[in-house]
Amino acid sequence: MENGNGGSLFADALKQFDRAADLMNLDDGMRQVLKSHKREITVNFPVKMDDGSIRVFTGYRFQHNIARGPAKGGIRYHQNVNADEIKTLSFLMTWKCAIAGIPYGGAKGGVKVNPNELSEGELERLSRRFFSEIAPFIGTETDIPAPDVNTNSKIMAWYMDTYSMNVGRSELGIVTGKPVELGGSLGRNEATGRGVAIVADEACKYFLTGGGVKGRTVAIQGFGNVGSYTALILGTEYGAKVVAISDITGAYYNPEGINVKEAFDYVTTHKDLKGFNGGKIISNDELLALNVEILIPAALERSITDKNADKVRAKLVIEAANNPVTPEADEILRKKGISIVPDFLTNSGGVVVSYFEWVQGLYSYFWDLEDVRKALTKVMKNSFADIIKTMEQYKTDMRTGAYILAISKVANATKLRGIYP
Ligand code: GLU
């Protein structure tokens, strides 16, 4: 299916997969297994709107692979959600969980809707109905959803309640990213951004001279959950100089460094950056072309393409969004000597703390924030080091190294289990 941007996103992901599979001489049968989705669910469901009318929405849940454990991945609400996108993102989740060494396979879900056009009541009815539609395929030990683009802990609470009401008991492990009062984990909200900051620091130490991310210039595209926490943590804890940020309302540039705490607080109260005066307004294209050391795309897929990759001047591109760089752009960046840290490592902090949340829920024993942060840091640093080792061993780029490592873990699990019957 077309993604509205030319070509299929899944075909792009398969190109990157094949690059790795070729290098590791993966046999055809295993390739077929790992490229196929176990289950693809599409649901069309009605929602009563506030004015009494009825609207039918379309939603998806794709489960890519469960060789290493239950399927795991977020659910997004966006007007451009489509089967090709969700299929690709569920594929990426398999590799993300394998790299992190957490016992899950990959899944993703989404509803084609612009949530900003819905009232609170409509959003709740849509969320509860969608979850009921996919509930037969969801379960604490089978598939565990979580937040993604435009979904949050409030929506996870509705999902959890909907499921619990139907089975007649409170099922804490059914979703992660829940409010802390309802079995959520401390540190889950910030987890993806914190993971990005940890990876950015490690990447600077490895790919650039002069140590970690401290004092380095950073531009961040996207200021949702991931972009805003990345900016906040990089700026306030790691001493990086975040000179540009952006969201759908525009890009904001301050060569002296944006006050990231101010920007973070601004979006907490105003929802977006519209009216933020901590930087000069520039275009999104200008942000991508800024003379910074580190560029962090943290918005949606395909923001760096063959149309603008040539203009990127950063030395490091750290993919906080899923699929932000097309395969063509990837090649252009690599030819320019720019190192790319792949999405399924960079943004894995969210699912890692989801795993901690799931474990805490199963034991009904909850950890301190400090313990969550320490455990997350350990996983992120180990994953980074493991990928670098594979990359060096195969003399390849970091994304291909990450794929090789992830593919070998899932292929091994598949071999150990055997093909049933
Ligand atoms: N939506 C996040 C991701 O893409 C988190 C998934 C999860 O926690 O299960 O990684």
Short mmCIF file of C-alpha atoms and ligand atoms in Angstrom, two decimals:
data_model
loop_
_atom_site.label_atom_id
_atom_site.label_comp_id
_atom_site.label_asym_id
_atom_site.label_seq_id
_atom_site.Cartn_x
_atom_site.Cartn_y
_atom_site.Cartn_z
CA MET A 1 0.00 0.00 0.00
CA GLU A 2 1.15 3.53 -0.73
CA ASN A 3 2.18 5.67 2.20
CA GLY A 4 1.18 8.98 0.62
CA ASN A 5 4.84 9.75 0.20
CA GLY A 6 5.67 7.47 -2.67
CA GLY A 7 6.24 3.75 -2.23
CA SER A 8 5.58 1.37 0.59
CA LEU A 9 7.18 1.89 3.97
CA PHE A 10 7.28 -1.87 4.46
CA ALA A 11 9.17 -2.35 1.19
CA ASP A 12 11.72 0.18 2.48
CA ALA A 13 12.12 -1.73 5.74
CA LEU A 14 12.54 -5.01 3.85
CA LYS A 15 15.39 -3.46 1.84
CA GLN A 16 17.20 -2.71 5.08
CA PHE A 17 16.41 -6.18 6.42
CA ASP A 18 17.73 -7.84 3.25
CA ARG A 19 20.97 -5.87 3.39
CA ALA A 20 21.63 -7.48 6.77
CA ALA A 21 20.24 -10.90 5.80
CA ASP A 22 22.57 -11.00 2.76
CA LEU A 23 25.62 -10.18 4.87
CA MET A 24 24.81 -12.93 7.34
CA ASN A 25 23.85 -15.44 4.60
CA LEU A 26 20.45 -16.05 6.10
CA ASP A 27 18.76 -18.95 4.35
CA ASP A 28 15.57 -18.46 2.34
CA GLY A 29 13.21 -20.32 4.65
CA MET A 30 14.23 -18.29 7.69
CA ARG A 31 14.01 -15.10 5.62
CA GLN A 32 10.45 -15.93 4.71
CA VAL A 33 9.57 -16.64 8.33
CA LEU A 34 11.11 -13.41 9.62
CA LYS A 35 9.64 -11.24 6.87
CA SER A 36 6.10 -12.49 7.41
CA HIS A 37 3.55 -11.20 9.87
CA LYS A 38 1.97 -13.77 12.13
CA ARG A 39 -1.34 -11.93 12.30
CA GLU A 40 -2.85 -8.86 10.62
CA ILE A 41 -6.06 -7.50 12.09
CA THR A 42 -8.20 -4.75 10.56
CA VAL A 43 -11.35 -3.56 12.31
CA ASN A 44 -14.05 -1.11 11.21
CA PHE A 45 -16.14 0.05 14.12
CA PRO A 46 -18.84 2.65 14.86
CA VAL A 47 -18.62 5.44 17.42
CA LYS A 48 -21.49 7.62 18.65
CA MET A 49 -20.50 11.25 18.22
CA ASP A 50 -21.62 14.05 20.56
CA ASP A 51 -24.11 15.44 18.03
CA GLY A 52 -25.94 12.09 17.85
CA SER A 53 -24.44 11.04 14.52
CA ILE A 54 -22.49 7.80 14.02
CA ARG A 55 -19.02 7.61 12.46
CA VAL A 56 -17.20 4.45 11.43
CA PHE A 57 -13.44 4.35 12.10
CA THR A 58 -10.77 1.94 10.89
CA GLY A 59 -8.14 0.48 13.21
CA TYR A 60 -5.36 -2.10 13.01
CA ARG A 61 -3.35 -4.46 15.14
CA PHE A 62 -0.44 -6.23 13.48
CA GLN A 63 1.52 -8.96 15.26
CA HIS A 64 4.75 -9.59 13.44
CA ASN A 65 6.63 -12.26 15.37
CA ILE A 66 6.31 -13.98 18.75
CA ALA A 67 9.31 -16.32 18.72
CA ARG A 68 10.89 -14.59 21.75
CA GLY A 69 7.73 -13.91 23.77
CA PRO A 70 4.34 -12.15 23.63
CA ALA A 71 3.78 -9.52 20.97
CA LYS A 72 4.46 -5.98 22.22
CA GLY A 73 4.04 -2.49 20.82
CA GLY A 74 2.14 0.76 20.95
CA ILE A 75 -1.13 1.99 19.49
CA ARG A 76 -1.16 5.33 17.64
CA TYR A 77 -3.98 7.67 16.68
CA HIS A 78 -3.29 9.68 13.55
CA GLN A 79 -5.19 10.76 10.45
CA ASN A 80 -2.55 9.12 8.22
CA VAL A 81 -2.52 5.71 9.92
CA ASN A 82 -2.70 2.89 7.36
CA ALA A 83 -2.03 -0.83 7.13
CA ASP A 84 1.39 -0.43 5.49
CA GLU A 85 2.59 1.87 8.26
CA ILE A 86 1.37 -0.34 11.11
CA LYS A 87 2.76 -3.41 9.39
CA THR A 88 6.19 -1.77 9.18
CA LEU A 89 6.16 -0.50 12.75
CA SER A 90 5.23 -3.93 14.12
CA PHE A 91 8.14 -5.40 12.14
CA LEU A 92 10.48 -2.85 13.75
CA MET A 93 9.15 -3.76 17.23
CA THR A 94 10.38 -7.35 16.83
CA TRP A 95 13.95 -6.13 16.24
CA LYS A 96 13.66 -3.46 18.94
CA CYS A 97 12.72 -6.01 21.62
CA ALA A 98 15.38 -8.46 20.42
CA ILE A 99 18.14 -5.82 20.59
CA ALA A 100 17.06 -4.77 24.07
CA GLY A 101 17.04 -8.41 25.17
CA ILE A 102 13.51 -8.18 26.56
CA PRO A 103 11.32 -11.28 26.14
CA TYR A 104 8.83 -9.97 23.60
CA GLY A 105 8.00 -10.17 19.93
CA GLY A 106 6.74 -7.27 17.86
CA ALA A 107 3.31 -5.71 17.37
CA LYS A 108 1.78 -2.34 16.58
CA GLY A 109 -1.68 -0.87 16.36
CA GLY A 110 -3.34 2.27 15.19
CA VAL A 111 -6.59 4.03 14.48
CA LYS A 112 -7.02 6.35 11.51
CA VAL A 113 -8.30 9.44 13.31
CA ASN A 114 -7.17 12.95 14.15
CA PRO A 115 -7.72 12.87 17.92
CA ASN A 116 -7.64 16.68 18.11
CA GLU A 117 -10.98 16.74 16.31
CA LEU A 118 -12.67 14.62 18.97
CA SER A 119 -14.22 15.70 22.27
CA GLU A 120 -13.03 13.95 25.42
CA GLY A 121 -16.17 11.78 25.41
CA GLU A 122 -15.74 10.82 21.74
CA LEU A 123 -12.09 9.95 22.36
CA GLU A 124 -13.07 7.71 25.27
CA ARG A 125 -15.84 5.94 23.33
CA LEU A 126 -13.53 5.43 20.34
CA SER A 127 -10.77 4.05 22.58
CA ARG A 128 -13.04 1.65 24.46
CA ARG A 129 -14.72 0.37 21.30
CA PHE A 130 -11.43 -0.09 19.43
CA PHE A 131 -9.95 -2.03 22.33
CA SER A 132 -13.05 -4.26 22.52
CA GLU A 133 -12.68 -4.98 18.80
CA ILE A 134 -9.09 -6.18 19.12
CA ALA A 135 -9.50 -7.72 22.61
CA PRO A 136 -9.83 -11.34 21.36
CA PHE A 137 -6.22 -11.11 20.17
CA ILE A 138 -4.83 -9.17 23.16
CA GLY A 139 -3.70 -10.63 26.48
CA THR A 140 -1.16 -10.27 29.28
CA GLU A 141 0.69 -13.27 27.89
CA THR A 142 -0.15 -12.86 24.19
CA ASP A 143 -0.04 -9.21 23.09
CA ILE A 144 0.46 -6.15 25.29
CA PRO A 145 -0.28 -2.69 23.82
CA ALA A 146 1.18 0.63 25.01
CA PRO A 147 1.13 4.33 24.08
CA ASP A 148 2.52 5.64 20.80
CA VAL A 149 1.92 8.81 18.73
CA ASN A 150 -1.08 10.76 20.18
CA THR A 151 -1.97 8.15 22.80
CA ASN A 152 -1.10 8.43 26.49
CA SER A 153 -1.58 7.03 30.01
CA LYS A 154 -5.20 8.25 30.17
CA ILE A 155 -6.08 6.19 27.09
CA MET A 156 -4.18 3.18 28.51
CA ALA A 157 -6.36 3.46 31.64
CA TRP A 158 -9.51 3.27 29.45
CA TYR A 159 -8.09 0.24 27.61
CA MET A 160 -7.23 -1.49 30.89
CA ASP A 161 -10.65 -0.75 32.36
CA THR A 162 -12.50 -1.89 29.22
CA TYR A 163 -10.67 -5.21 29.23
CA SER A 164 -10.99 -5.66 33.00
CA MET A 165 -14.73 -4.97 33.02
CA ASN A 166 -15.24 -7.67 30.41
CA VAL A 167 -13.17 -10.36 32.11
CA GLY A 168 -14.41 -9.48 35.60
CA ARG A 169 -11.05 -8.78 37.25
CA SER A 170 -8.43 -6.01 37.16
CA GLU A 171 -5.87 -7.05 34.59
CA LEU A 172 -2.79 -4.89 35.22
CA GLY A 173 -0.56 -6.58 32.65
CA ILE A 174 -2.90 -6.05 29.68
CA VAL A 175 -1.32 -2.71 28.66
CA THR A 176 1.74 -0.73 29.70
CA GLY A 177 2.18 3.03 29.93
CA LYS A 178 -0.68 3.20 32.44
CA PRO A 179 -1.00 5.97 35.05
CA VAL A 180 1.22 5.31 38.07
CA GLU A 181 -1.90 5.11 40.29
CA LEU A 182 -3.14 2.19 38.16
CA GLY A 183 -0.08 -0.01 38.03
CA GLY A 184 2.02 2.20 35.77
CA SER A 185 5.76 2.45 36.30
CA LEU A 186 7.62 5.48 37.54
CA GLY A 187 9.80 6.77 34.74
CA ARG A 188 7.66 5.32 31.90
CA ASN A 189 6.60 8.75 30.53
CA GLU A 190 10.16 9.98 30.18
CA ALA A 191 11.60 6.59 29.21
CA THR A 192 11.86 6.95 25.42
CA GLY A 193 13.43 10.42 25.68
CA ARG A 194 15.81 9.28 28.41
CA GLY A 195 16.84 6.34 26.25
CA VAL A 196 17.51 8.71 23.33
CA ALA A 197 19.71 10.89 25.57
CA ILE A 198 21.70 7.88 26.83
CA VAL A 199 22.22 6.64 23.26
CA ALA A 200 23.17 10.14 22.04
CA ASP A 201 25.85 10.34 24.73
CA GLU A 202 27.24 6.89 23.85
CA ALA A 203 27.13 7.68 20.12
CA CYS A 204 29.14 10.90 20.58
CA LYS A 205 31.78 9.01 22.54
CA TYR A 206 32.05 6.36 19.83
CA PHE A 207 31.62 8.25 16.56
CA LEU A 208 32.99 11.73 17.36
CA THR A 209 36.15 12.94 19.03
CA GLY A 210 35.89 14.92 22.24
CA GLY A 211 33.75 12.75 24.52
CA GLY A 212 30.02 12.61 25.17
CA VAL A 213 27.16 14.89 24.25
CA LYS A 214 28.05 17.58 26.82
CA GLY A 215 28.48 21.02 25.22
CA ARG A 216 27.54 19.78 21.75
CA THR A 217 24.94 21.46 19.53
CA VAL A 218 21.72 19.55 18.92
CA ALA A 219 18.65 20.13 16.72
CA ILE A 220 15.51 18.14 17.50
CA GLN A 221 12.63 17.74 15.05
CA GLY A 222 9.36 16.91 16.83
CA PHE A 223 8.30 17.90 20.33
CA GLY A 224 5.80 15.22 21.34
CA ASN A 225 6.52 12.85 24.21
CA VAL A 226 9.81 11.67 22.70
CA GLY A 227 11.20 14.99 21.41
CA SER A 228 10.26 16.99 24.50
CA TYR A 229 11.78 14.58 27.02
CA THR A 230 14.86 14.13 24.82
CA ALA A 231 15.39 17.91 24.78
CA LEU A 232 14.75 18.26 28.50
CA ILE A 233 17.07 15.45 29.57
CA LEU A 234 19.83 16.29 27.07
CA GLY A 235 19.75 19.96 28.07
CA THR A 236 19.31 19.72 31.84
CA GLU A 237 21.12 16.48 32.73
CA TYR A 238 23.68 15.94 29.98
CA GLY A 239 24.70 19.56 29.39
CA ALA A 240 24.04 19.46 25.63
CA LYS A 241 23.22 22.71 23.82
CA VAL A 242 19.83 22.22 22.17
CA VAL A 243 19.73 25.05 19.61
CA ALA A 244 16.56 24.12 17.71
CA ILE A 245 13.27 22.36 18.37
CA SER A 246 10.11 22.01 16.31
CA ASP A 247 6.57 20.69 16.13
CA ILE A 248 3.63 21.05 13.74
CA THR A 249 3.40 24.77 14.60
CA GLY A 250 6.94 25.51 13.33
CA ALA A 251 10.63 25.34 14.21
CA TYR A 252 12.33 27.51 16.84
CA TYR A 253 16.04 28.33 16.71
CA ASN A 254 18.31 29.95 19.25
CA PRO A 255 22.07 29.71 18.58
CA GLU A 256 22.75 30.44 22.27
CA GLY A 257 20.70 27.39 23.23
CA ILE A 258 16.95 27.01 23.80
CA ASN A 259 15.86 27.02 27.43
CA VAL A 260 14.59 23.43 27.25
CA LYS A 261 12.90 23.49 30.64
CA GLU A 262 10.91 26.53 29.54
CA ALA A 263 9.97 24.84 26.24
CA PHE A 264 8.99 21.64 28.04
CA ASP A 265 6.79 23.54 30.53
CA TYR A 266 5.33 25.55 27.64
CA VAL A 267 4.03 22.46 25.83
CA THR A 268 2.75 21.01 29.09
CA THR A 269 0.45 24.02 29.48
CA HIS A 270 -0.23 24.97 25.84
CA LYS A 271 -0.20 21.47 24.22
CA ASP A 272 2.11 22.68 21.42
CA LEU A 273 4.87 25.24 20.79
CA LYS A 274 2.65 27.85 19.07
CA GLY A 275 3.57 31.25 20.57
CA PHE A 276 6.80 29.99 22.20
CA ASN A 277 9.22 32.90 22.08
CA GLY A 278 12.44 31.23 23.21
CA GLY A 279 13.80 31.11 19.67
CA LYS A 280 13.57 32.64 16.21
CA ILE A 281 11.00 30.96 13.96
CA ILE A 282 12.59 29.02 11.10
CA SER A 283 11.22 26.42 8.67
CA ASN A 284 11.39 22.67 9.19
CA ASP A 285 13.78 22.40 6.22
CA GLU A 286 16.04 24.99 7.79
CA LEU A 287 16.10 23.01 11.02
CA LEU A 288 17.20 19.86 9.20
CA ALA A 289 19.99 21.81 7.46
CA LEU A 290 21.35 23.58 10.57
CA ASN A 291 25.06 23.50 11.21
CA VAL A 292 24.80 21.37 14.36
CA GLU A 293 26.75 18.33 15.49
CA ILE A 294 23.70 16.20 16.22
CA LEU A 295 20.36 16.02 14.45
CA ILE A 296 17.56 14.12 16.15
CA PRO A 297 14.46 13.45 14.04
CA ALA A 298 11.78 12.69 16.66
CA ALA A 299 8.59 13.27 14.67
CA LEU A 300 6.99 10.88 12.19
CA GLU A 301 8.41 8.57 9.54
CA ARG A 302 10.17 9.82 6.39
CA SER A 303 11.30 13.26 7.43
CA ILE A 304 14.74 12.86 5.87
CA THR A 305 14.41 11.81 2.23
CA ASP A 306 16.45 12.01 -0.98
CA LYS A 307 15.01 15.55 -1.34
CA ASN A 308 16.68 17.01 1.75
CA ALA A 309 19.36 14.52 2.91
CA ASP A 310 22.02 16.34 0.95
CA LYS A 311 21.45 19.49 3.01
CA VAL A 312 22.03 17.80 6.38
CA ARG A 313 25.19 19.18 7.99
CA ALA A 314 25.14 17.29 11.31
CA LYS A 315 27.82 14.65 11.98
CA LEU A 316 25.42 12.32 13.73
CA VAL A 317 21.78 11.56 13.00
CA ILE A 318 20.06 9.92 15.94
CA GLU A 319 16.74 8.39 14.87
CA ALA A 320 14.33 8.96 17.74
CA ALA A 321 11.25 8.61 15.51
CA ASN A 322 10.48 5.33 13.76
CA ASN A 323 11.67 5.20 10.17
CA PRO A 324 12.60 8.90 9.87
CA VAL A 325 15.25 8.27 7.19
CA THR A 326 14.33 6.65 3.86
CA PRO A 327 16.77 4.05 2.43
CA GLU A 328 17.76 6.54 -0.32
CA ALA A 329 18.45 9.24 2.25
CA ASP A 330 20.32 6.71 4.38
CA GLU A 331 22.71 6.12 1.52
CA ILE A 332 23.20 9.84 0.88
CA LEU A 333 23.95 10.50 4.55
CA ARG A 334 26.38 7.58 4.77
CA LYS A 335 28.22 8.80 1.64
CA LYS A 336 28.57 12.19 3.31
CA GLY A 337 30.26 10.46 6.27
CA ILE A 338 27.33 11.04 8.62
CA SER A 339 26.78 8.28 11.17
CA ILE A 340 23.20 7.16 11.76
CA VAL A 341 22.04 5.60 14.99
CA PRO A 342 19.04 3.42 14.05
CA ASP A 343 15.53 3.92 15.39
CA PHE A 344 15.04 0.48 16.86
CA LEU A 345 17.94 1.06 19.23
CA THR A 346 17.49 4.81 19.81
CA ASN A 347 13.83 4.79 20.78
CA SER A 348 13.76 1.46 22.61
CA GLY A 349 13.73 3.09 26.07
CA GLY A 350 9.92 3.21 26.00
CA VAL A 351 9.41 -0.49 25.49
CA VAL A 352 12.21 -1.33 27.92
CA VAL A 353 10.41 0.52 30.73
CA SER A 354 7.14 -1.01 29.48
CA TYR A 355 8.76 -4.35 30.18
CA PHE A 356 9.71 -3.17 33.68
CA GLU A 357 6.11 -2.03 34.16
CA TRP A 358 4.74 -5.39 33.02
CA VAL A 359 7.07 -7.24 35.40
CA GLN A 360 6.13 -4.92 38.29
CA GLY A 361 2.44 -5.50 37.52
CA LEU A 362 2.83 -9.28 37.44
CA TYR A 363 4.50 -9.22 40.86
CA SER A 364 2.48 -6.27 42.22
CA TYR A 365 5.80 -4.95 43.52
CA PHE A 366 6.74 -1.47 42.35
CA TRP A 367 10.20 0.03 41.96
CA ASP A 368 11.69 3.43 42.86
CA LEU A 369 12.31 5.91 40.05
CA GLU A 370 16.01 5.62 40.66
CA ASP A 371 15.94 1.84 40.14
CA VAL A 372 13.97 2.22 36.90
CA ARG A 373 16.45 4.79 35.55
CA LYS A 374 19.44 2.69 36.56
CA ALA A 375 18.03 -0.46 34.94
CA LEU A 376 17.12 1.47 31.76
CA THR A 377 20.59 2.99 31.49
CA LYS A 378 22.16 -0.45 31.79
CA VAL A 379 19.99 -1.93 29.02
CA MET A 380 20.57 1.03 26.66
CA LYS A 381 24.34 1.03 27.14
CA ASN A 382 24.60 -2.75 26.72
CA SER A 383 22.45 -2.67 23.57
CA PHE A 384 24.60 0.10 22.11
CA ALA A 385 27.81 -1.82 22.84
CA ASP A 386 26.41 -5.09 21.44
CA ILE A 387 25.44 -3.43 18.16
CA ILE A 388 28.82 -1.72 17.81
CA LYS A 389 30.52 -5.09 18.28
CA THR A 390 28.41 -6.67 15.52
CA MET A 391 28.89 -3.64 13.26
CA GLU A 392 32.67 -3.87 13.63
CA GLN A 393 32.66 -7.62 13.15
CA TYR A 394 30.74 -7.33 9.85
CA LYS A 395 32.45 -4.04 8.86
CA THR A 396 29.11 -2.42 8.13
CA ASP A 397 26.97 0.55 9.18
CA MET A 398 25.18 0.71 12.52
CA ARG A 399 21.66 -0.02 11.21
CA THR A 400 22.83 -3.12 9.38
CA GLY A 401 24.79 -4.19 12.46
CA ALA A 402 21.66 -3.76 14.57
CA TYR A 403 19.59 -5.80 12.11
CA ILE A 404 22.20 -8.58 12.04
CA LEU A 405 22.21 -8.80 15.83
CA ALA A 406 18.42 -8.70 16.09
CA ILE A 407 17.85 -11.17 13.24
CA SER A 408 20.30 -13.66 14.72
CA LYS A 409 18.52 -13.53 18.09
CA VAL A 410 15.06 -14.10 16.58
CA ALA A 411 16.35 -16.72 14.13
CA ASN A 412 18.00 -18.60 17.00
CA ALA A 413 14.81 -18.54 19.04
CA THR A 414 12.89 -19.83 16.01
CA LYS A 415 15.40 -22.66 15.49
CA LEU A 416 15.38 -23.64 19.16
CA ARG A 417 11.58 -23.82 19.19
CA GLY A 418 11.42 -25.62 15.86
CA ILE A 419 8.65 -25.36 13.32
CA TYR A 420 5.35 -26.79 14.61
CA PRO A 421 4.18 -29.52 14.03
N1 GLU B 1 5.23 2.87 21.21
C1 GLU B 1 6.52 2.63 21.78
C2 GLU B 1 7.45 2.06 20.74
O1 GLU B 1 7.23 2.19 19.58
C3 GLU B 1 6.45 1.80 23.03
C4 GLU B 1 5.95 0.42 22.83
C5 GLU B 1 5.72 -0.33 24.13
O2 GLU B 1 6.05 0.21 25.18
O3 GLU B 1 5.23 -1.44 24.07
O4 GLU B 1 8.49 1.53 21.04
#
